[in-house]
Amino acid sequence: MRQGPEIEHLDADLRRSTLVAGGFMGADPRSVADVIDADAGELSRLGVTARELASRMREVTNQAARAQGVWTEVDPEHEAQVDEARGALPCPWRHRGRYFKRITTIRRKGSDDILRWSDLSLHMIDAHGFFEGKGSMFRVEPAALVQMLY
Ligand SMILES: [Zn+2]
């Protein structure tokens, strides 16, 4: 993908971001555009869009949020929990609006197989197709999400 000026400053911002430990890029040496492109390729192989995934993730978050911190069944095979945290973060794309720091954890019942995301990572997947760099705290592999949510 050709990098416009907007995405270049984003690259620097995301790398030095102290909003999340290690920033949103982790130790990933690729550019933000390359990370987004590679994940978009993976998603197209998997036959699902970032928006579709995000919409399923949002359903899980909304369902689990109603249980107020307790594990709750979101479908016959999975349970999820939402940790409410105080505060909110802005999107690095500099949108208006802030995203709660709450974290959703989903688990395949009776296993240690878990995935987690924050409200901000959900938004970045939904609006920007950005799953974060490898090694970032909230990086979730598109394939792992598809496996867990479909
Ligand atoms: Zn945004």
Short mmCIF file of C-alpha atoms and ligand atoms in Angstrom, two decimals:
data_model
loop_
_atom_site.label_atom_id
_atom_site.label_comp_id
_atom_site.label_asym_id
_atom_site.label_seq_id
_atom_site.Cartn_x
_atom_site.Cartn_y
_atom_site.Cartn_z
CA MET A 1 0.00 0.00 0.00
CA ARG A 2 1.26 3.45 -0.86
CA GLN A 3 1.90 5.39 2.32
CA GLY A 4 0.27 8.80 2.43
CA PRO A 5 1.50 11.49 4.80
CA GLU A 6 -1.34 10.69 7.18
CA ILE A 7 -0.26 7.12 7.70
CA GLU A 8 3.40 8.08 8.08
CA HIS A 9 2.75 10.26 11.08
CA LEU A 10 0.47 7.53 12.39
CA ASP A 11 3.33 5.08 12.15
CA ALA A 12 5.46 7.23 14.43
CA ASP A 13 2.57 7.92 16.79
CA LEU A 14 1.65 4.28 17.19
CA ARG A 15 5.25 3.28 17.82
CA ARG A 16 5.90 5.79 20.54
CA SER A 17 2.45 5.62 22.05
CA THR A 18 2.63 5.22 25.79
CA LEU A 19 -1.12 4.75 26.03
CA VAL A 20 -0.68 1.01 26.09
CA ALA A 21 2.46 -0.71 27.37
CA GLY A 22 4.76 -1.19 24.40
CA GLY A 23 2.55 0.94 22.15
CA PHE A 24 0.34 -0.59 19.53
CA MET A 25 3.14 -1.94 17.37
CA GLY A 26 4.96 -4.16 19.87
CA ALA A 27 8.31 -5.16 18.39
CA ASP A 28 6.90 -5.31 14.87
CA PRO A 29 9.38 -3.74 12.43
CA ARG A 30 6.76 -3.37 9.67
CA SER A 31 4.94 -0.14 8.91
CA VAL A 32 1.35 0.32 10.04
CA ALA A 33 0.23 0.13 6.40
CA ASP A 34 2.05 -3.19 5.94
CA VAL A 35 0.51 -4.64 9.09
CA ILE A 36 -2.95 -3.61 7.90
CA ASP A 37 -2.30 -5.00 4.41
CA ALA A 38 -1.01 -8.34 5.66
CA ASP A 39 -4.01 -8.78 7.96
CA ALA A 40 -6.39 -7.75 5.19
CA GLY A 41 -4.86 -10.48 3.01
CA GLU A 42 -5.27 -13.00 5.82
CA LEU A 43 -8.90 -11.96 6.31
CA SER A 44 -9.69 -12.34 2.64
CA ARG A 45 -8.23 -15.87 2.73
CA LEU A 46 -10.44 -16.54 5.75
CA GLY A 47 -13.46 -15.12 3.93
CA VAL A 48 -14.45 -12.57 6.55
CA THR A 49 -14.08 -8.80 6.77
CA ALA A 50 -12.64 -6.81 9.66
CA ARG A 51 -16.05 -5.20 10.10
CA GLU A 52 -17.82 -8.54 10.35
CA LEU A 53 -15.30 -9.74 12.93
CA ALA A 54 -15.61 -6.50 14.89
CA SER A 55 -19.36 -6.74 14.88
CA ARG A 56 -19.20 -10.27 16.34
CA MET A 57 -16.63 -9.06 18.91
CA ARG A 58 -18.94 -6.20 19.88
CA GLU A 59 -21.82 -8.63 20.43
CA VAL A 60 -19.61 -10.68 22.76
CA THR A 61 -18.52 -7.55 24.65
CA ASN A 62 -22.10 -6.32 25.00
CA GLN A 63 -23.35 -9.69 26.18
CA ALA A 64 -20.54 -10.10 28.70
CA ALA A 65 -20.76 -6.51 29.93
CA ARG A 66 -24.28 -7.19 31.18
CA ALA A 67 -22.86 -9.83 33.54
CA GLN A 68 -20.78 -7.14 35.29
CA GLY A 69 -17.41 -8.80 35.75
CA VAL A 70 -18.64 -12.39 36.02
CA TRP A 71 -17.93 -15.06 33.39
CA THR A 72 -21.03 -15.53 31.32
CA GLU A 73 -21.97 -17.87 28.50
CA VAL A 74 -22.01 -16.14 25.12
CA ASP A 75 -22.79 -19.27 23.12
CA PRO A 76 -22.88 -22.97 23.96
CA GLU A 77 -19.09 -23.32 23.57
CA HIS A 78 -17.76 -20.02 24.89
CA GLU A 79 -17.88 -17.78 27.89
CA ALA A 80 -16.69 -14.22 28.24
CA GLN A 81 -15.95 -11.64 30.88
CA VAL A 82 -15.59 -7.88 30.74
CA ASP A 83 -13.23 -6.09 33.11
CA GLU A 84 -14.43 -2.58 33.57
CA ALA A 85 -11.51 -0.20 33.97
CA ARG A 86 -11.77 3.46 34.70
CA GLY A 87 -10.81 5.90 32.04
CA ALA A 88 -10.85 6.07 28.30
CA LEU A 89 -8.34 6.35 25.48
CA PRO A 90 -8.42 8.32 22.25
CA CYS A 91 -8.08 6.55 18.90
CA PRO A 92 -4.55 7.10 17.49
CA TRP A 93 -6.19 8.01 14.17
CA ARG A 94 -7.19 11.13 16.03
CA HIS A 95 -10.90 10.69 15.74
CA ARG A 96 -13.10 12.49 18.08
CA GLY A 97 -14.29 10.34 20.89
CA ARG A 98 -12.63 8.09 23.37
CA TYR A 99 -12.82 4.38 24.03
CA PHE A 100 -13.27 2.81 27.42
CA LYS A 101 -10.32 0.96 28.82
CA ARG A 102 -12.46 -2.08 29.52
CA ILE A 103 -11.17 -5.42 28.37
CA THR A 104 -13.17 -8.36 27.05
CA THR A 105 -11.84 -11.88 27.52
CA ILE A 106 -13.41 -14.81 25.69
CA ARG A 107 -12.62 -18.42 26.55
CA ARG A 108 -13.50 -21.72 25.01
CA LYS A 109 -15.26 -23.53 27.85
CA GLY A 110 -13.10 -25.94 29.78
CA SER A 111 -9.89 -24.82 28.09
CA ASP A 112 -7.10 -22.28 28.46
CA ASP A 113 -7.84 -21.09 24.96
CA ILE A 114 -8.55 -17.37 25.45
CA LEU A 115 -8.48 -14.16 23.46
CA ARG A 116 -8.81 -10.62 24.73
CA TRP A 117 -9.41 -7.20 23.33
CA SER A 118 -9.96 -3.68 24.59
CA ASP A 119 -12.71 -1.35 23.37
CA LEU A 120 -10.03 0.61 21.53
CA SER A 121 -8.59 -2.46 19.80
CA LEU A 122 -12.12 -3.41 18.77
CA HIS A 123 -12.62 0.06 17.30
CA MET A 124 -9.25 -0.04 15.47
CA ILE A 125 -10.17 -3.40 13.90
CA ASP A 126 -13.63 -2.14 12.96
CA ALA A 127 -12.78 1.29 11.59
CA HIS A 128 -9.16 0.88 10.48
CA GLY A 129 -8.63 -2.86 9.90
CA PHE A 130 -5.74 -2.55 12.37
CA PHE A 131 -5.09 -5.61 14.55
CA GLU A 132 -1.89 -4.05 16.02
CA GLY A 133 1.71 -5.08 15.54
CA LYS A 134 3.15 -8.45 16.53
CA GLY A 135 4.07 -8.38 20.20
CA SER A 136 1.65 -5.59 21.04
CA MET A 137 -0.32 -6.34 24.20
CA PHE A 138 -3.66 -6.48 22.40
CA ARG A 139 -2.56 -7.94 19.08
CA VAL A 140 -5.09 -10.60 18.13
CA GLU A 141 -4.46 -12.82 15.14
CA PRO A 142 -7.34 -12.63 12.66
CA ALA A 143 -7.23 -16.43 12.24
CA ALA A 144 -7.50 -16.95 16.01
CA LEU A 145 -10.48 -14.62 16.16
CA VAL A 146 -12.21 -16.38 13.29
CA GLN A 147 -11.60 -19.73 14.96
CA MET A 148 -12.97 -18.50 18.27
CA LEU A 149 -15.95 -16.51 17.00
CA TYR A 150 -17.25 -18.61 14.10
ZN ZN B 1 -10.37 5.54 14.99
#
